PDB file of C-alpha atoms in Angstrom:
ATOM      1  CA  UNK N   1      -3.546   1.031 -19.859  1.00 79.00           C
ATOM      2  CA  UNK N   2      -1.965   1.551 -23.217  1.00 90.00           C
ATOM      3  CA  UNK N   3       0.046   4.583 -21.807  1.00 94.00           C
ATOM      4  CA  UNK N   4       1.717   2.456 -19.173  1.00 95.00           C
ATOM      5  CA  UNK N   5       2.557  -0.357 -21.539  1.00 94.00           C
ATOM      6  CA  UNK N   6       4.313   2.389 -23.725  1.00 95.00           C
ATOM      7  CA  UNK N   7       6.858   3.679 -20.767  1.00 97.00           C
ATOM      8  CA  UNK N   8       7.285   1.050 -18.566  1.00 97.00           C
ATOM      9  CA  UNK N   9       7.000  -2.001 -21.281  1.00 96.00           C
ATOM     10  CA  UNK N  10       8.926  -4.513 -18.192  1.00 96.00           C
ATOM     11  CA  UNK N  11       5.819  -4.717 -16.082  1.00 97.00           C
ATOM     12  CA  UNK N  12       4.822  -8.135 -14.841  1.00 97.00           C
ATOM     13  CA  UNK N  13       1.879  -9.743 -15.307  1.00 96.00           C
ATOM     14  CA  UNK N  14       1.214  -9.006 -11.725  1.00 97.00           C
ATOM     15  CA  UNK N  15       1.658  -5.490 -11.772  1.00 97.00           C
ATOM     16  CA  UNK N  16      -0.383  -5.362 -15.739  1.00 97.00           C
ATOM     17  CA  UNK N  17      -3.518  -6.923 -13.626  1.00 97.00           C
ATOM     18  CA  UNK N  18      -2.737  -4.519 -10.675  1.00 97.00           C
ATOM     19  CA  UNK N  19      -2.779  -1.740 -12.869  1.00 97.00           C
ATOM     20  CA  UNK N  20      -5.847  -2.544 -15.083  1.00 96.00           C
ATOM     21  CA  UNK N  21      -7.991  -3.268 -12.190  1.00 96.00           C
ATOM     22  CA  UNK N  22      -6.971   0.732 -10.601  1.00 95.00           C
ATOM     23  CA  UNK N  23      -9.391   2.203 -13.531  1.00 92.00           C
ATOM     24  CA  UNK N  24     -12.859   0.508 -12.514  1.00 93.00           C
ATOM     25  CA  UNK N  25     -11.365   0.888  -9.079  1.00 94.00           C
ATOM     26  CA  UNK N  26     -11.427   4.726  -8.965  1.00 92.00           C
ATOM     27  CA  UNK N  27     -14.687   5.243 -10.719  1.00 91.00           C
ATOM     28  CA  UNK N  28     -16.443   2.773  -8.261  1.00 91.00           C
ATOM     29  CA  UNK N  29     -14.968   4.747  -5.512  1.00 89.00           C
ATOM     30  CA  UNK N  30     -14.887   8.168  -6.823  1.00 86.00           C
ATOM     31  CA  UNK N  31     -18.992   8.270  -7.747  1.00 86.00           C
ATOM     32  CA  UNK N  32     -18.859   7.911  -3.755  1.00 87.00           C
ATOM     33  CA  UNK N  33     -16.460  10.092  -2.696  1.00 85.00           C
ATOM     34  CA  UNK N  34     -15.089  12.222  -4.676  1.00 82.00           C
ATOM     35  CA  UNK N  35     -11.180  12.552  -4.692  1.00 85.00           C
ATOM     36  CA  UNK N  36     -10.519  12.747  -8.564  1.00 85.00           C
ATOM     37  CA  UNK N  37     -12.188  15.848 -10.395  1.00 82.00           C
ATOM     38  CA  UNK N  38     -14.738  14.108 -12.473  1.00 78.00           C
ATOM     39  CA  UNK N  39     -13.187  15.584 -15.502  1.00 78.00           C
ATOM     40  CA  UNK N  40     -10.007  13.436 -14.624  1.00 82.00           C
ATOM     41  CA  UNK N  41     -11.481  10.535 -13.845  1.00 86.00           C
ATOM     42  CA  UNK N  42     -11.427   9.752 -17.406  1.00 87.00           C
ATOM     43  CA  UNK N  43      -8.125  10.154 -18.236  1.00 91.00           C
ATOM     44  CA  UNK N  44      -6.908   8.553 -14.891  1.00 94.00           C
ATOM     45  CA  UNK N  45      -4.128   6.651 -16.212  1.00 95.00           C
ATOM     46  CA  UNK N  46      -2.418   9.696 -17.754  1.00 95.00           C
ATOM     47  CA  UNK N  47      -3.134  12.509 -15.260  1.00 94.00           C
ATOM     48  CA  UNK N  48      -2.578  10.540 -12.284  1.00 95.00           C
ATOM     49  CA  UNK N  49      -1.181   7.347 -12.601  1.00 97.00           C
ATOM     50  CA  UNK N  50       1.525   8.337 -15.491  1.00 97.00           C
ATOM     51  CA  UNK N  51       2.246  11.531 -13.695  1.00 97.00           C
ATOM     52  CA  UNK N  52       2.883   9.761 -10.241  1.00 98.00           C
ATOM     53  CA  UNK N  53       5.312   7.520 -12.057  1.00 98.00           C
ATOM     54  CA  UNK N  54       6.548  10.078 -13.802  1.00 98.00           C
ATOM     55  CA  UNK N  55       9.030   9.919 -10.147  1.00 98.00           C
ATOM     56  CA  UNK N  56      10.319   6.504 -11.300  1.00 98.00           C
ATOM     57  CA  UNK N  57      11.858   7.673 -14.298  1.00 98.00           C
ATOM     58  CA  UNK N  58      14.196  10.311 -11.312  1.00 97.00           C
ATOM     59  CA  UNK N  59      14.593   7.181  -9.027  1.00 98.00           C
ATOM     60  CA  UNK N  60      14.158   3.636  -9.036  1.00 97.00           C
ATOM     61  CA  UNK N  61      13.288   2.916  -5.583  1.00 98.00           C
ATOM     62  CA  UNK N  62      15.054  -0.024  -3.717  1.00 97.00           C
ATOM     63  CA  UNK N  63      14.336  -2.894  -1.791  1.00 97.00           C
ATOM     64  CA  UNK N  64      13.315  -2.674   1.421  1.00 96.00           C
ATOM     65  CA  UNK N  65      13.559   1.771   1.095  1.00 97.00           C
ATOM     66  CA  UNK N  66      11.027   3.423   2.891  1.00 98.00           C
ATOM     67  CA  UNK N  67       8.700   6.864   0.832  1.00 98.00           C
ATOM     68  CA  UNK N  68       6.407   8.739   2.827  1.00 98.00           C
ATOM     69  CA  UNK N  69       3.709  10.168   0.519  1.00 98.00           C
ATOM     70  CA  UNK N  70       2.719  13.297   2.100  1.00 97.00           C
ATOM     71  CA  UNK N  71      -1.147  14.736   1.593  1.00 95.00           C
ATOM     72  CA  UNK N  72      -1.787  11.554  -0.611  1.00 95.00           C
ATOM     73  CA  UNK N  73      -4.978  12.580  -1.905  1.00 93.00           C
ATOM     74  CA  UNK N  74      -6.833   9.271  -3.358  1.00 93.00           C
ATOM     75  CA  UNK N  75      -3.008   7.837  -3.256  1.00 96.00           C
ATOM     76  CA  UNK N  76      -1.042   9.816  -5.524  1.00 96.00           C
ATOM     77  CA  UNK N  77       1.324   9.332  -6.444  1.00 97.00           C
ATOM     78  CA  UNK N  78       2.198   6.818  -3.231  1.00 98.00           C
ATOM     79  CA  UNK N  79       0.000   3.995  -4.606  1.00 98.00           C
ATOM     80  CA  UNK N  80       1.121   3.457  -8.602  1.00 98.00           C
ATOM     81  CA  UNK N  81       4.607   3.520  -6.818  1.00 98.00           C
ATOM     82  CA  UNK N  82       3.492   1.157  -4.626  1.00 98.00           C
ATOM     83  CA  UNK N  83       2.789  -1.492  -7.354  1.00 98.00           C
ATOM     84  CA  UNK N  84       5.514  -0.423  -9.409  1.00 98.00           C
ATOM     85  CA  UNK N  85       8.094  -1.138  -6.287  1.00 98.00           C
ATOM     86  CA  UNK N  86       6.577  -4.062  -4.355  1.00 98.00           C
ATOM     87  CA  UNK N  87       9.563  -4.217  -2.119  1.00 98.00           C
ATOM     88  CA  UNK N  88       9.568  -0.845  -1.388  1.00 98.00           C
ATOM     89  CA  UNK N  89       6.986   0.214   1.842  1.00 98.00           C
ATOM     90  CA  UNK N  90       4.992   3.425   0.831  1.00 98.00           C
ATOM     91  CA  UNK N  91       3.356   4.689   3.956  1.00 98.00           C
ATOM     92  CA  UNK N  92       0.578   7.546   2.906  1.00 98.00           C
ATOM     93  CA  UNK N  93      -0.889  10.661   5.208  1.00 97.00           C
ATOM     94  CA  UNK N  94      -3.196  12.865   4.278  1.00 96.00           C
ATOM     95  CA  UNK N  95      -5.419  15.252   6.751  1.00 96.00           C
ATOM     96  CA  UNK N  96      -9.072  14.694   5.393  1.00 95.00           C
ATOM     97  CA  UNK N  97     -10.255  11.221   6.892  1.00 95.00           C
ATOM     98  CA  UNK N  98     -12.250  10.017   3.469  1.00 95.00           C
ATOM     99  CA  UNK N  99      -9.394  10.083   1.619  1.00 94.00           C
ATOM    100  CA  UNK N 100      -7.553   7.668   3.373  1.00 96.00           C
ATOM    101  CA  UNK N 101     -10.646   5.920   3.386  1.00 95.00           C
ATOM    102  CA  UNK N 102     -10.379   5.362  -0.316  1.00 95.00           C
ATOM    103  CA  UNK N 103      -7.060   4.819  -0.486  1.00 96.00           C
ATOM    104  CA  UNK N 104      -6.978   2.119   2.096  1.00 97.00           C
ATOM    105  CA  UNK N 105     -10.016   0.335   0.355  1.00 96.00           C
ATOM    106  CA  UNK N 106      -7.842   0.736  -3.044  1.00 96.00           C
ATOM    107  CA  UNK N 107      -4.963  -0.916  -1.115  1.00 97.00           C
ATOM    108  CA  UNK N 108      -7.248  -3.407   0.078  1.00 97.00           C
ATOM    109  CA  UNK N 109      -8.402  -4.732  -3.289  1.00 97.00           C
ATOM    110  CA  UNK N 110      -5.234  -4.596  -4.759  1.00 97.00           C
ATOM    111  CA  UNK N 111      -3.781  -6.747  -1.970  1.00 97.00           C
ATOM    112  CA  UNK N 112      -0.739  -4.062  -1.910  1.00 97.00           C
ATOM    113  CA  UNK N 113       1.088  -5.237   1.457  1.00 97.00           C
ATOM    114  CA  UNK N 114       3.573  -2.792   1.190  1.00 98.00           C
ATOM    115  CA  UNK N 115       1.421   0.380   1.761  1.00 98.00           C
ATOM    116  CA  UNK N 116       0.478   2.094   4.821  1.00 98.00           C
ATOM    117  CA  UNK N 117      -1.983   4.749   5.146  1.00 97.00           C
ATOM    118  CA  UNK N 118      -3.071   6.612   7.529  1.00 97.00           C
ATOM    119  CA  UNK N 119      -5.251  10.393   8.346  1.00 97.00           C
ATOM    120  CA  UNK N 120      -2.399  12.123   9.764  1.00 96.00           C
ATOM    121  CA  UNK N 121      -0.868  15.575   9.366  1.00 93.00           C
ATOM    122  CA  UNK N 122       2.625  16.108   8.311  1.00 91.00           C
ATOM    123  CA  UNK N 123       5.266  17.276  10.581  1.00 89.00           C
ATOM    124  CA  UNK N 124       3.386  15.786  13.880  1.00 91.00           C
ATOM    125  CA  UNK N 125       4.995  12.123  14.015  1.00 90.00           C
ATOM    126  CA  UNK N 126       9.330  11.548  13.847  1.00 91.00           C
ATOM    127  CA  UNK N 127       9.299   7.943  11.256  1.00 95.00           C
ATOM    128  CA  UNK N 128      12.102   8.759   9.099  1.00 96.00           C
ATOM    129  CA  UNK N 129      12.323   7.812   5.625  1.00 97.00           C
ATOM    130  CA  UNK N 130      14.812   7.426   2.421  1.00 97.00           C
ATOM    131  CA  UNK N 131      12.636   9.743   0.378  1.00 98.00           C
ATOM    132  CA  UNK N 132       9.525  12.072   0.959  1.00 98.00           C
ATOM    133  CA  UNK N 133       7.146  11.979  -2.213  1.00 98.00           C
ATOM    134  CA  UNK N 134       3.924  14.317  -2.491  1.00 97.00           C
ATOM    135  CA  UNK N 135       2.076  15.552  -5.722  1.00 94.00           C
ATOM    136  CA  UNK N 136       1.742  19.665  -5.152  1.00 81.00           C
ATOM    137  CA  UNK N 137       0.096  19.906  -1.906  1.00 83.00           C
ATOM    138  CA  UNK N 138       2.304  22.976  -0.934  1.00 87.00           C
ATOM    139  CA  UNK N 139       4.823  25.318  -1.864  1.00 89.00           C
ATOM    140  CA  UNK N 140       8.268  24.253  -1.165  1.00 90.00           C
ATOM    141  CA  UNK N 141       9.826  26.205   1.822  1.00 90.00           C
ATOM    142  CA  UNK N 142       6.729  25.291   3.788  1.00 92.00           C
ATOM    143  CA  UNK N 143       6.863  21.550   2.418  1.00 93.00           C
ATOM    144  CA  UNK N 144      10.665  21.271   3.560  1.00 93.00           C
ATOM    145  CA  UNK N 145       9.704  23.040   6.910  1.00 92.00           C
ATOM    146  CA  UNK N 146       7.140  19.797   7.583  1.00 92.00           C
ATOM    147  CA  UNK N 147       9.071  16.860   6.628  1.00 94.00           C
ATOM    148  CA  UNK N 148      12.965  17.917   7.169  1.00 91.00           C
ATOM    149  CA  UNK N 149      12.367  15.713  10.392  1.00 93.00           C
ATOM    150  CA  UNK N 150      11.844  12.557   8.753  1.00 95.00           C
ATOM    151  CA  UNK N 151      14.826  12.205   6.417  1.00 96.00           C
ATOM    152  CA  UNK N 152      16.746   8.897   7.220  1.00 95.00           C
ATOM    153  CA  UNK N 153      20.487   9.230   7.438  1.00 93.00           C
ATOM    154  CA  UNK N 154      22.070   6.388   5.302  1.00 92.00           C
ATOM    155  CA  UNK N 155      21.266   7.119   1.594  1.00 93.00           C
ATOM    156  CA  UNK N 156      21.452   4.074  -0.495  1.00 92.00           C
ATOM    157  CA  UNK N 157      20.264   5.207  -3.832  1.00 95.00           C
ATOM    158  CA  UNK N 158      21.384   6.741  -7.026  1.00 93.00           C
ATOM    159  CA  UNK N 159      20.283  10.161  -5.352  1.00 96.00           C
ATOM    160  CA  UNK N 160      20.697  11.367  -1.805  1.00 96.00           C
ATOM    161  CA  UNK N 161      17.693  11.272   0.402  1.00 97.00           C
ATOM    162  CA  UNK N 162      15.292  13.735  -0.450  1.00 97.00           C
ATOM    163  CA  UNK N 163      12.158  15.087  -1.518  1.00 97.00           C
ATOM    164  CA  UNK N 164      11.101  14.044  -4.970  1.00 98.00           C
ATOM    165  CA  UNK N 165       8.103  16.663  -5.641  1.00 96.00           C
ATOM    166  CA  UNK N 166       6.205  16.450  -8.529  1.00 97.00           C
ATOM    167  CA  UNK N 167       5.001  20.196  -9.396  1.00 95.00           C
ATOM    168  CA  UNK N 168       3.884  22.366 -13.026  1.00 92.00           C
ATOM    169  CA  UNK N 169       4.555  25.563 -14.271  1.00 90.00           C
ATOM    170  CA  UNK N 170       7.552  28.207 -13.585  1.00 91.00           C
ATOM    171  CA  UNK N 171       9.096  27.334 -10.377  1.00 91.00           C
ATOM    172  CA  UNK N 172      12.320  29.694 -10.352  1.00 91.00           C
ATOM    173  CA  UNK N 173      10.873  31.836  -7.720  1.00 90.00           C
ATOM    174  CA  UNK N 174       9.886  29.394  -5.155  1.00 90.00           C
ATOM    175  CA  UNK N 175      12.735  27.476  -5.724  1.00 92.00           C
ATOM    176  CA  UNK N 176      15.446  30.358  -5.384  1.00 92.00           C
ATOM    177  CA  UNK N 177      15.816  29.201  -1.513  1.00 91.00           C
ATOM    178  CA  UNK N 178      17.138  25.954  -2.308  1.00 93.00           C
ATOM    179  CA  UNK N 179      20.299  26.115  -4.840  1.00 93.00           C
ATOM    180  CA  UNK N 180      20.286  22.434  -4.610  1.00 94.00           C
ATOM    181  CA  UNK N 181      16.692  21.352  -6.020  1.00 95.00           C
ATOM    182  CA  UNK N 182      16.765  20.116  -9.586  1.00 96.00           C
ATOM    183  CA  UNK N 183      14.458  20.015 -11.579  1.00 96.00           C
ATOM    184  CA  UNK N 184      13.397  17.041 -14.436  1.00 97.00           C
ATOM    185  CA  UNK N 185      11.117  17.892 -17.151  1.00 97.00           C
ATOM    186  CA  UNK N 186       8.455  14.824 -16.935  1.00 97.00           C
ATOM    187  CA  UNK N 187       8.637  15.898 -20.919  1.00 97.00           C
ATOM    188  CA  UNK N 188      11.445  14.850 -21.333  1.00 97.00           C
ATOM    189  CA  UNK N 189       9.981  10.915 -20.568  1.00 98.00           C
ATOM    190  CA  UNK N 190       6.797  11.834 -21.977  1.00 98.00           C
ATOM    191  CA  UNK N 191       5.486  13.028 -25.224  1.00 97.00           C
ATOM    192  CA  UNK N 192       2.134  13.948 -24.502  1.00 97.00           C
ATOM    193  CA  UNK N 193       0.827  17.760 -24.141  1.00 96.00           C
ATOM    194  CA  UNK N 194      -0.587  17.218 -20.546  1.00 96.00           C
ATOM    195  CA  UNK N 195       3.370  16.859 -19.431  1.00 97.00           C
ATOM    196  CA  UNK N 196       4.724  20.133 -21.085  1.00 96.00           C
ATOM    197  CA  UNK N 197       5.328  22.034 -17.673  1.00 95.00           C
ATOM    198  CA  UNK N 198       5.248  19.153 -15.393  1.00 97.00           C
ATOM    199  CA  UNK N 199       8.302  18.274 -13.626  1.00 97.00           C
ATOM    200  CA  UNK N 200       9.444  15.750 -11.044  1.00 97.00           C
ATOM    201  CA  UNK N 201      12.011  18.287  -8.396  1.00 97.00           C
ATOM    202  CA  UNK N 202      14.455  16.657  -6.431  1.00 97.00           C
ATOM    203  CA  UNK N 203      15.854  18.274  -3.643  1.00 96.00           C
ATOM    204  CA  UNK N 204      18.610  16.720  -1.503  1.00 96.00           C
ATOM    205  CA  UNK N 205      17.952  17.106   2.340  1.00 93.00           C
ATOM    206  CA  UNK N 206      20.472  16.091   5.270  1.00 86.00           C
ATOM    207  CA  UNK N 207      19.305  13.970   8.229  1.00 76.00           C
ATOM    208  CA  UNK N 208      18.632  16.314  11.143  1.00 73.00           C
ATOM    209  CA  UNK N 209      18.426  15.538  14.654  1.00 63.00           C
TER     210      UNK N 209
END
């Protein structure tokens, strides 16, 4: 919890106990299903929980805004978001069943009311959204291909709606389709070594019929 505390010092005393109770939380769940590599699982808070709100220091998300988190995983980066925006709704696919199984038991305990979750494969349902969120689960030009659909049309934000895509290493090539994607250096917000080559990518995307 100490790594929070150090980036994101304005948490309330809800979110603190929100975010203290995620660690046993995991572990419980994770020794029954595993959706954290039991290396991680130790350094939870960093790995996963820093890096998924590693998007908040690109975007603060607004009031009433609606993120689609898209192959969620255990809820990364969709639920930290979720407690760090509490008026924001967060609704979470992923394709493998257990999954959202954990996550919805997560959400559960937390008492997170703004988080959705479901087993459901992107690109097959038309829900639109102010931003689309996802940790890695594809390269890009097949990413944009399943979620262009679901762009909302009135941007309210800093940034235009868009994907905010948290990815590592050299991304030049797979990024040479889109002019418009920029990329922020999560070192840049974060000193230590496991952030070197991770970055947050935001990429712009129009509403399309």
């Amino acid at each position: 919890m100490d790594i929070l505390h150090k980036y994101f010092p304005d948490l309330t005393d809800d979110q603190k106990e929100k975010f203290e109770r995620l660690g046993d939380l995991y572990k419980d769940w994770n020794a029954k299903i595993n959706v954290i590599s039991r290396k991680d699982i130790d350094l939870l808070y960093e790995r996963h929980v820093l890096h998924s709100l590693g998007i908040a220091k690109v975007e603060q998300f607004k009031p009433g805004a609606k993120v689609l988190d898209v192959g969620t995983g255990g809820g990364f980066p969709g639920v930290p978001l979720a407690i760090l925006f509490p008026e924001t709704e967060f609704y979470l696919v992923d394709v493998i069943a257990k999954k959202i199984r954990v996550v919805n038991e997560v959400v559960k305990a937390l008492g997170l009311t703004n988080v959705k979750a479901e087993q459901r494969r992107a690109g097959t349902f038309d829900e639109r959204f102010d931003f689309i969120i996802s940790r890695a689960v594809t390269n890009m030009p097949d990413f944009v291909k399943w979620i262009r659909k679901n762009i909302t049309k009135k941007s309210n934000h800093q940034l235009s709606n868009g994907i905010l895509y948290l990815k590592g290493g050299d991304l030049t090539e797979e990024l040479s389709a889109f002019p418009k994607a920029h990329q922020y250096n999560l070192s840049d917000y974060f000193e230590e070594e496991f952030f070197e080559t991770k970055k947050v990518v935001y990429m712009p995307l129009k509403y399309k019929l």
